[in-house]
Short mmCIF file of N, CA and C in Angstrom, two decimals:
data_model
loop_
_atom_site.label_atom_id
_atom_site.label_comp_id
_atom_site.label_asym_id
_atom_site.label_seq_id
_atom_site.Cartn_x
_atom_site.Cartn_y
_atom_site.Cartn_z
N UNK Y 234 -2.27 -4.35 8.06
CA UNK Y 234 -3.38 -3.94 7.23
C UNK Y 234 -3.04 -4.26 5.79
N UNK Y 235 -3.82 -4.92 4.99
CA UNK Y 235 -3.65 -5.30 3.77
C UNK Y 235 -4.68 -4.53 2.94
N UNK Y 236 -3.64 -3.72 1.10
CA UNK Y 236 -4.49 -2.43 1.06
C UNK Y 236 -4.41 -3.12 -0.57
N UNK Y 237 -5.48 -3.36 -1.28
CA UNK Y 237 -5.23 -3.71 -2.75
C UNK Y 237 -5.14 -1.78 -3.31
N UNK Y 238 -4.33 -2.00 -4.65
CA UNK Y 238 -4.03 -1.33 -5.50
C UNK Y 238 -4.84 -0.72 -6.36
N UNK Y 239 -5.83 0.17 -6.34
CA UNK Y 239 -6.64 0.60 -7.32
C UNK Y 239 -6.09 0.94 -8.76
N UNK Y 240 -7.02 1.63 -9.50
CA UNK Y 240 -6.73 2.21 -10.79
C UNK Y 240 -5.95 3.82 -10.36
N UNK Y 241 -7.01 4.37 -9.01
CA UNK Y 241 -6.87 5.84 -9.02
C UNK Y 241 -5.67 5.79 -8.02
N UNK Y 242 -4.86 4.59 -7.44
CA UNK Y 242 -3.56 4.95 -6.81
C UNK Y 242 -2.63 4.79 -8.01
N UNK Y 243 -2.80 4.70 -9.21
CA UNK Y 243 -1.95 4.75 -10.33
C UNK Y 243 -1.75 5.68 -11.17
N UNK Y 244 -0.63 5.57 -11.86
CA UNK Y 244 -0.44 6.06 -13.23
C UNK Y 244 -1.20 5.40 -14.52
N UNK Y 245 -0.45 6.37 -15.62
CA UNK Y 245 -1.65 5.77 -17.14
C UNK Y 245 -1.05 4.27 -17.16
N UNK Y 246 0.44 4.46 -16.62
CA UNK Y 246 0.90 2.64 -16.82
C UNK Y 246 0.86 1.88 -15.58
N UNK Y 247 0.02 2.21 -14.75
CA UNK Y 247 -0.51 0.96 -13.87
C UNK Y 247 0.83 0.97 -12.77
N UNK Y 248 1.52 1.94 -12.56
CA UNK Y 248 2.52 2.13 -11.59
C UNK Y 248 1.79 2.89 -10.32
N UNK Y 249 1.86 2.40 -8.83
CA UNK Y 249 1.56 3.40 -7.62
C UNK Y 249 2.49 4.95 -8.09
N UNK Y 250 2.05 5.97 -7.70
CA UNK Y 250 2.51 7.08 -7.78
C UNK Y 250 3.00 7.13 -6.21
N UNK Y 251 4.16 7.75 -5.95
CA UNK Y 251 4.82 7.73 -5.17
C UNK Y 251 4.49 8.67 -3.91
N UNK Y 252 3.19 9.46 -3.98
CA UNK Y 252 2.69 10.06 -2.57
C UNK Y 252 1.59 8.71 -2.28
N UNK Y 253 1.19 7.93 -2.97
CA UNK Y 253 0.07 7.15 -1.93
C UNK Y 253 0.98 5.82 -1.06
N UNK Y 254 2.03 5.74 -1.41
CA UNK Y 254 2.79 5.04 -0.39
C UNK Y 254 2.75 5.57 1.18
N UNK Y 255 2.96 7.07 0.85
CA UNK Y 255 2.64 7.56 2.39
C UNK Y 255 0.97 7.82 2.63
N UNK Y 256 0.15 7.64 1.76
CA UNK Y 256 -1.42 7.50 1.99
C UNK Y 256 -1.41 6.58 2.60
N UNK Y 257 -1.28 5.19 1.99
CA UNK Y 257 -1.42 3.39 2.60
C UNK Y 257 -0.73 3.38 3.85
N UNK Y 258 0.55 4.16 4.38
CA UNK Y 258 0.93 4.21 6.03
C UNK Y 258 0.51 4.82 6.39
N UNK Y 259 -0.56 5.90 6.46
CA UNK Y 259 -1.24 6.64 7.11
C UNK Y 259 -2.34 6.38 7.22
N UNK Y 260 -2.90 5.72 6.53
CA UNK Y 260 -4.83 4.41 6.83
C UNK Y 260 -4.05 3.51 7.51
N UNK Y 261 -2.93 3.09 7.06
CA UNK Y 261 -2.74 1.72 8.54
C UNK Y 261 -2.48 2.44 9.29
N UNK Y 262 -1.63 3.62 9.97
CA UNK Y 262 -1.68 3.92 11.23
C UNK Y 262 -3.19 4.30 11.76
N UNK Y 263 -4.10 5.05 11.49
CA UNK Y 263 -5.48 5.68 11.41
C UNK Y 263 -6.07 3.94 11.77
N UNK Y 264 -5.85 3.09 11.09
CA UNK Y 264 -7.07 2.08 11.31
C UNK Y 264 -6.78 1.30 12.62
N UNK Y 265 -5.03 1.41 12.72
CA UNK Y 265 -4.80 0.66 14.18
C UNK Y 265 -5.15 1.42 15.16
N UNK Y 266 -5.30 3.10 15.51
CA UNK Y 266 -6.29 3.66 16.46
C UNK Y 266 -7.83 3.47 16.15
N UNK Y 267 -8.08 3.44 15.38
CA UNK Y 267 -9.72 2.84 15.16
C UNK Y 267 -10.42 1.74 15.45
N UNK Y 268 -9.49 0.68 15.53
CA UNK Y 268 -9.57 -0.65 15.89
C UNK Y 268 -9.19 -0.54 17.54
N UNK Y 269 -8.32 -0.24 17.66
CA UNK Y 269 -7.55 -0.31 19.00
C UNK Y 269 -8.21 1.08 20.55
N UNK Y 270 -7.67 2.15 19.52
CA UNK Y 270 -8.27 3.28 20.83
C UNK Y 270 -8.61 4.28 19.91
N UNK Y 271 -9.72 3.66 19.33
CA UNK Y 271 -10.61 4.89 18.98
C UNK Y 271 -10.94 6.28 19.61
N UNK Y 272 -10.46 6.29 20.50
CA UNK Y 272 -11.06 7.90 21.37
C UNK Y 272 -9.96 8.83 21.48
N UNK Y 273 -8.90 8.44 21.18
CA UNK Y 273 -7.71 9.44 20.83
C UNK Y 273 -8.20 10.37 19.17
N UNK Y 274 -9.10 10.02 18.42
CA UNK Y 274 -9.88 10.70 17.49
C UNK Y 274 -11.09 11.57 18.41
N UNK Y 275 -11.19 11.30 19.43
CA UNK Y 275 -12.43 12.24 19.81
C UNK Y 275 -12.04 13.25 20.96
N UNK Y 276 -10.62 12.93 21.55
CA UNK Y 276 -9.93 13.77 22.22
C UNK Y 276 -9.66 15.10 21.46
N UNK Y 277 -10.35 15.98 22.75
CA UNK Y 277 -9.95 17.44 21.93
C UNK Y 277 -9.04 18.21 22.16
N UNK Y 278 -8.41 16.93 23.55
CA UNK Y 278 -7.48 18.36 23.99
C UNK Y 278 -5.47 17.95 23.36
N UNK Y 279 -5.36 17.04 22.07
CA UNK Y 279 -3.90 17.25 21.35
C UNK Y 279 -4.41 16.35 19.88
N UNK Y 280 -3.53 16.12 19.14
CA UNK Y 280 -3.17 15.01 18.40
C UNK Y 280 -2.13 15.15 17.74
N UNK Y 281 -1.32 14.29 16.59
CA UNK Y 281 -0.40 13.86 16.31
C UNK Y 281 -0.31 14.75 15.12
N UNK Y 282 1.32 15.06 14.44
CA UNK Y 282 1.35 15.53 13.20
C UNK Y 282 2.53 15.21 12.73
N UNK Y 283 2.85 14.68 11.55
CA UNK Y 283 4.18 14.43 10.65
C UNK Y 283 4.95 15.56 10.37
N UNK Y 284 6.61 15.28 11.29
CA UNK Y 284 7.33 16.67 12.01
C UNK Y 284 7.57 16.09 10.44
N UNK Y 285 8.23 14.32 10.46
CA UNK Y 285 9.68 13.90 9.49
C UNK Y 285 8.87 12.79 9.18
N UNK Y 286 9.19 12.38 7.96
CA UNK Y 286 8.99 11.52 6.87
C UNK Y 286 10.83 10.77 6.08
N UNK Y 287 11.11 9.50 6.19
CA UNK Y 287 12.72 9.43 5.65
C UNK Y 287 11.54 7.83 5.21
N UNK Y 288 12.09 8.01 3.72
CA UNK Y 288 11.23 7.09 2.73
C UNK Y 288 12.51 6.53 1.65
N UNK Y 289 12.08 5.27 1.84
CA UNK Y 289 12.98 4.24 0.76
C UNK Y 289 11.97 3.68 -0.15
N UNK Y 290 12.30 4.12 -1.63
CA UNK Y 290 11.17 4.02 -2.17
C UNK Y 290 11.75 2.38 -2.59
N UNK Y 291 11.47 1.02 -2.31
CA UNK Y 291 12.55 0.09 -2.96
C UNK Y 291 11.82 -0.57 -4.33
N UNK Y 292 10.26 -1.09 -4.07
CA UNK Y 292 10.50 -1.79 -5.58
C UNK Y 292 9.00 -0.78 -6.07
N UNK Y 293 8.83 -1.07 -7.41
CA UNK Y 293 7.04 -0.16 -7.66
C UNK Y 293 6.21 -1.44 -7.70
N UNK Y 294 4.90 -0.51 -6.97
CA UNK Y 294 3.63 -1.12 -6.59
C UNK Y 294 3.04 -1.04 -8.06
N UNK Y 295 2.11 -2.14 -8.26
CA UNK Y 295 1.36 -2.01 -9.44
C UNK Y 295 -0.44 -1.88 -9.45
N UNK Y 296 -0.88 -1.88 -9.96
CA UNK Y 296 -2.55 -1.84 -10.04
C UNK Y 296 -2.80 -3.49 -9.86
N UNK Y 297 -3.38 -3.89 -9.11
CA UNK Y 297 -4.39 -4.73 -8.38
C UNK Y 297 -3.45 -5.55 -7.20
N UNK Y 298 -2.19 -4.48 -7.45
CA UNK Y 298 -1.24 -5.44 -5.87
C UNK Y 298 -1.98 -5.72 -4.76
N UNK Y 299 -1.76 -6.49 -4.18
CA UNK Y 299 -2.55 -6.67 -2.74
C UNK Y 299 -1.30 -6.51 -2.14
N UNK Y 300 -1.14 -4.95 -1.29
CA UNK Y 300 -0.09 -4.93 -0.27
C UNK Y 300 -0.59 -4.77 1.24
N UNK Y 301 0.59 -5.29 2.19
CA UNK Y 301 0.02 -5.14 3.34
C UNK Y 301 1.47 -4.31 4.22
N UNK Y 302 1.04 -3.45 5.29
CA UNK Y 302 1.75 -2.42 5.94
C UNK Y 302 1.87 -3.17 7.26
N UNK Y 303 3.08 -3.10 7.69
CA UNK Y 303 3.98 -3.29 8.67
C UNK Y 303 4.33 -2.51 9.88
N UNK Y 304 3.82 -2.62 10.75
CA UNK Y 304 4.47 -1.26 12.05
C UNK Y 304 5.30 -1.79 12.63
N UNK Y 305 6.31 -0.91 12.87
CA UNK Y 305 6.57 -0.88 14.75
C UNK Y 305 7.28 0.11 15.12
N UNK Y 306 7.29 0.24 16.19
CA UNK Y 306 7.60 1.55 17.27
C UNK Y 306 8.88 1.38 17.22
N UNK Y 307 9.69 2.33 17.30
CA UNK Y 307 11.07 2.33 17.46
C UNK Y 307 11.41 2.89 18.65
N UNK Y 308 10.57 4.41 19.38
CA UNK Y 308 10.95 5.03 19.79
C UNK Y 308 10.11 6.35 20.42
N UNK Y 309 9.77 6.03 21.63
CA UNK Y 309 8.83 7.39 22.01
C UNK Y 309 9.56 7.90 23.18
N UNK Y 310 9.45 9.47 23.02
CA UNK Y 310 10.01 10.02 23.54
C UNK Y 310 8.77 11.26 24.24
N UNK Y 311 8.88 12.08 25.20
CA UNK Y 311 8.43 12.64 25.80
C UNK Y 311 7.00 13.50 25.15
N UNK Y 312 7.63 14.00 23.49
CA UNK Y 312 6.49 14.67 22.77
C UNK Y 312 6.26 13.70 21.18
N UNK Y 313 7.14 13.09 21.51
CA UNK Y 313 7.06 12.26 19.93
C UNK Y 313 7.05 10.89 19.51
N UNK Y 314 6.54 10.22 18.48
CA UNK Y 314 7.34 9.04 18.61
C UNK Y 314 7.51 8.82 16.86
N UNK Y 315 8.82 7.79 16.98
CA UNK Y 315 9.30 7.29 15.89
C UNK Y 315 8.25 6.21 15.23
N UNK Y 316 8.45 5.80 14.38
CA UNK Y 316 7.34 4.96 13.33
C UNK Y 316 8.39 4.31 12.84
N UNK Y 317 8.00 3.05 12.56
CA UNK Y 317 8.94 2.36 11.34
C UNK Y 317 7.45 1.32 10.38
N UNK Y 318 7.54 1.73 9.24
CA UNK Y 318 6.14 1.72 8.28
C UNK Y 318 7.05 1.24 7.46
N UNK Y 319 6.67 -0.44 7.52
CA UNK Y 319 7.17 -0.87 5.19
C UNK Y 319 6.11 -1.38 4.96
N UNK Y 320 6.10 -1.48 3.43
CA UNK Y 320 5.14 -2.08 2.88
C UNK Y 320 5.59 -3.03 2.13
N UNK Y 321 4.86 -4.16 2.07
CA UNK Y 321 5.17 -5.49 1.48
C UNK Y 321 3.89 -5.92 0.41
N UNK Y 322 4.74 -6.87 -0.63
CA UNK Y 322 3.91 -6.97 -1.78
C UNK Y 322 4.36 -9.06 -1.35
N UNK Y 323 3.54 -9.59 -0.87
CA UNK Y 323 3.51 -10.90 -0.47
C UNK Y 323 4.82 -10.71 0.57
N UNK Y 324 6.18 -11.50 0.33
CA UNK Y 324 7.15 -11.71 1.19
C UNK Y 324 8.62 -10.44 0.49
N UNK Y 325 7.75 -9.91 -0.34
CA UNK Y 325 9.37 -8.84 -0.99
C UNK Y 325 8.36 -7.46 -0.51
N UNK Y 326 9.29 -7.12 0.64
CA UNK Y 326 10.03 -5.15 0.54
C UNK Y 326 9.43 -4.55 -0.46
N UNK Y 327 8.81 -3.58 -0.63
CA UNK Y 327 8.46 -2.46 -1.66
C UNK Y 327 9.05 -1.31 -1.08
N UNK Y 328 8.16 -1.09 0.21
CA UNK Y 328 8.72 0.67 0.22
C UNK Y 328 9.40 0.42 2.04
N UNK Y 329 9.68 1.68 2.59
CA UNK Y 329 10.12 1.57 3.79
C UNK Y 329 10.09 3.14 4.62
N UNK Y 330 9.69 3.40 5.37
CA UNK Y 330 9.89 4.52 5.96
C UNK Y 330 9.86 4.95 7.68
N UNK Y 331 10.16 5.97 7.71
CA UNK Y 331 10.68 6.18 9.27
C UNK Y 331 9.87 7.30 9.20
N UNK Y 332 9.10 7.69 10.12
CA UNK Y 332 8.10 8.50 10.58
C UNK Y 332 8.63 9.27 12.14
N UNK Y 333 8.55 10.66 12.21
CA UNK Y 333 8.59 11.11 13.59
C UNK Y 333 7.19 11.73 13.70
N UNK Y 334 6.54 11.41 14.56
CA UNK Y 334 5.30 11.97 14.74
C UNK Y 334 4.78 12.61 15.95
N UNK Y 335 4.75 13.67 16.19
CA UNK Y 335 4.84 15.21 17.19
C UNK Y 335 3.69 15.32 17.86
N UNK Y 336 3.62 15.05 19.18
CA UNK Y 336 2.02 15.67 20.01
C UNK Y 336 1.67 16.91 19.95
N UNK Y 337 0.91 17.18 19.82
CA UNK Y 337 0.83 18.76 19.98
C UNK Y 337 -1.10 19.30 20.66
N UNK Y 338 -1.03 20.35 21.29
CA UNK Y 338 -1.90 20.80 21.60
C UNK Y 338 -2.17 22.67 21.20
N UNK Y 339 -3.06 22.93 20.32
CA UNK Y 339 -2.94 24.08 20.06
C UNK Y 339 -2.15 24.53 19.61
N UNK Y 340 -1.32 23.87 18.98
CA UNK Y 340 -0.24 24.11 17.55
C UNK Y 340 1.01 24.32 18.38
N UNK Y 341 1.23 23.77 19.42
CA UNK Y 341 2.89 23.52 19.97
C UNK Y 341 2.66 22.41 20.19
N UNK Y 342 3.99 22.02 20.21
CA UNK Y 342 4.76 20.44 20.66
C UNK Y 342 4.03 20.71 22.30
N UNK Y 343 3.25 19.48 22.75
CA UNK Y 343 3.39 18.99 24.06
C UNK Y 343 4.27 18.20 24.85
N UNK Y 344 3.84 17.21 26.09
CA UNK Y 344 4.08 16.18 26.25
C UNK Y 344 2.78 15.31 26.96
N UNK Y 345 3.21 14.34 26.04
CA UNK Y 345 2.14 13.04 26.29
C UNK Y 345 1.86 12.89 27.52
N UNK Y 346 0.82 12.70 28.05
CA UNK Y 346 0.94 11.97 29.13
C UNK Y 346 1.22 10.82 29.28
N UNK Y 347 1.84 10.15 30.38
CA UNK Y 347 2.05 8.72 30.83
C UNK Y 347 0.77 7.75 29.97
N UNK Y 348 -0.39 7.80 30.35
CA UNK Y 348 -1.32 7.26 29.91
C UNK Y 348 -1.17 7.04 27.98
N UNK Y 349 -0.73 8.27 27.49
CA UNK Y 349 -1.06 8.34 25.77
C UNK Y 349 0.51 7.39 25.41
N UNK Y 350 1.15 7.47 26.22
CA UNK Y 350 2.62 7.22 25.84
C UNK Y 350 2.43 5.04 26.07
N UNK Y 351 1.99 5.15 27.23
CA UNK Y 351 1.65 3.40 26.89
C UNK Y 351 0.66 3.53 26.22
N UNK Y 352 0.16 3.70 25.95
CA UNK Y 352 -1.15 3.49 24.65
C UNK Y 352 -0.14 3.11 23.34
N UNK Y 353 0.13 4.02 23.16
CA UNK Y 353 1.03 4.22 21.89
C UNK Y 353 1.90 2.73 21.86
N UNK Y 354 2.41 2.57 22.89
CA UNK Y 354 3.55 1.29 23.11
C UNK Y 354 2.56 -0.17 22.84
N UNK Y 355 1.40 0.16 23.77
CA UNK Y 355 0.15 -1.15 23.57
C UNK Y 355 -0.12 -1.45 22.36
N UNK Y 356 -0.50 -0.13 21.57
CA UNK Y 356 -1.08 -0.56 20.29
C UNK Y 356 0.07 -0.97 18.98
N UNK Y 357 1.02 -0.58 19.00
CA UNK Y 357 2.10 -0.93 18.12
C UNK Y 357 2.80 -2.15 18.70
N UNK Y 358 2.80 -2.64 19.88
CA UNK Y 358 3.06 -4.07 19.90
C UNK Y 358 2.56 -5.04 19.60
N UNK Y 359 1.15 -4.71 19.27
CA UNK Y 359 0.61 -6.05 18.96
C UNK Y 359 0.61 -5.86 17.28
N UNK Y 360 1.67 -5.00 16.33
CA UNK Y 360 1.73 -5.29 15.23
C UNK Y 360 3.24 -5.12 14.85
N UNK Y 361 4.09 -5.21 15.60
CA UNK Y 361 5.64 -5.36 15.43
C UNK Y 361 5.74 -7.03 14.69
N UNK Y 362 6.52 -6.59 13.40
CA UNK Y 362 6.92 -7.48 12.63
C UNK Y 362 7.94 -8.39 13.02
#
C-alpha cells in the first residue's frame, strides 16, 4: 500500500510525527482485509487487537513523501499472529516494526479457527516482500 504524506501527518517542520507510522501500518493492514476478506469486518463473533508493538523508528518521513508499507507474516500461532510492517520511502528503510496481534472474542484471547488461521497465511502471502 502506498500512503503520500499529508500536512496533518506532520509537524510545524514538515516531519511525520512518530504515532502515524503506526497509523500508515494499520490502513495497510485494514486495506489488505478489505481488499482480500472483507467479512472478517462483519464477523461478530472475534477480532484482532495490538497485545505488542516493537518499532524501529530508522529514518524521518517528510510532508508530501510517497511511502509504501510492506507485510509479512512471521508467525501464527494458535490465538495470535506476528506482523512484520516497514515502511519504505522509494528503495531506503524508514521505519520497521513487529506487531503481535491477539484474537479475541468477548474480551479474552481465543483460538482461531483453522479456517481464520489460513486466511491470515493467504492474505499476507501475497504481500511478503
Amino acid at each position: 500500500m502506498k500512503i503520500r504524506v499529508y500536512y496533518e501527518d506532520t509537524d510545524a517542520g514538515g516531519v511525520v510525527y512518530h504515532s502515524n507510522y503506526l497509523k500508515f501500518c494499520e490502513r495497510a493492514r485494514s486495506e489488505l482485509f478489505f481488499e482480500l476478506y472483507p467479512s472478517i469486518f462483519e464477523a461478530k463473533t472475534g477480532h484482532f487487537l495490538l497485545a505488542k508493538a516493537n518499532c524501529a523508528f530508522v529514518k524521518s518521513a517528510k510532508l508530501g513523501d510517497i511511502l509504501e508499507v510492506k507485510n509479512k507474516l512471521l508467525e501464527v500461532k494458535n490465538a495470535s499472529v506476528l506482523l512484520k510492517q516497514e515502511l519504505f520511502r522509494g528503495e531506503e528503510k524508514i521505519f520497521s516494526a513487529e506487531f503481535v496481534l491477539v484474537y479475541v472474542k468477548e474480551s479474552k484471547p481465543q483460538v482461531m479457527s483453522k479456517e481464520l488461521k489460513e486466511t491470515f497465511v493467504r492474505l499476507f502471502s501475497t504481500q511478503q516482500s
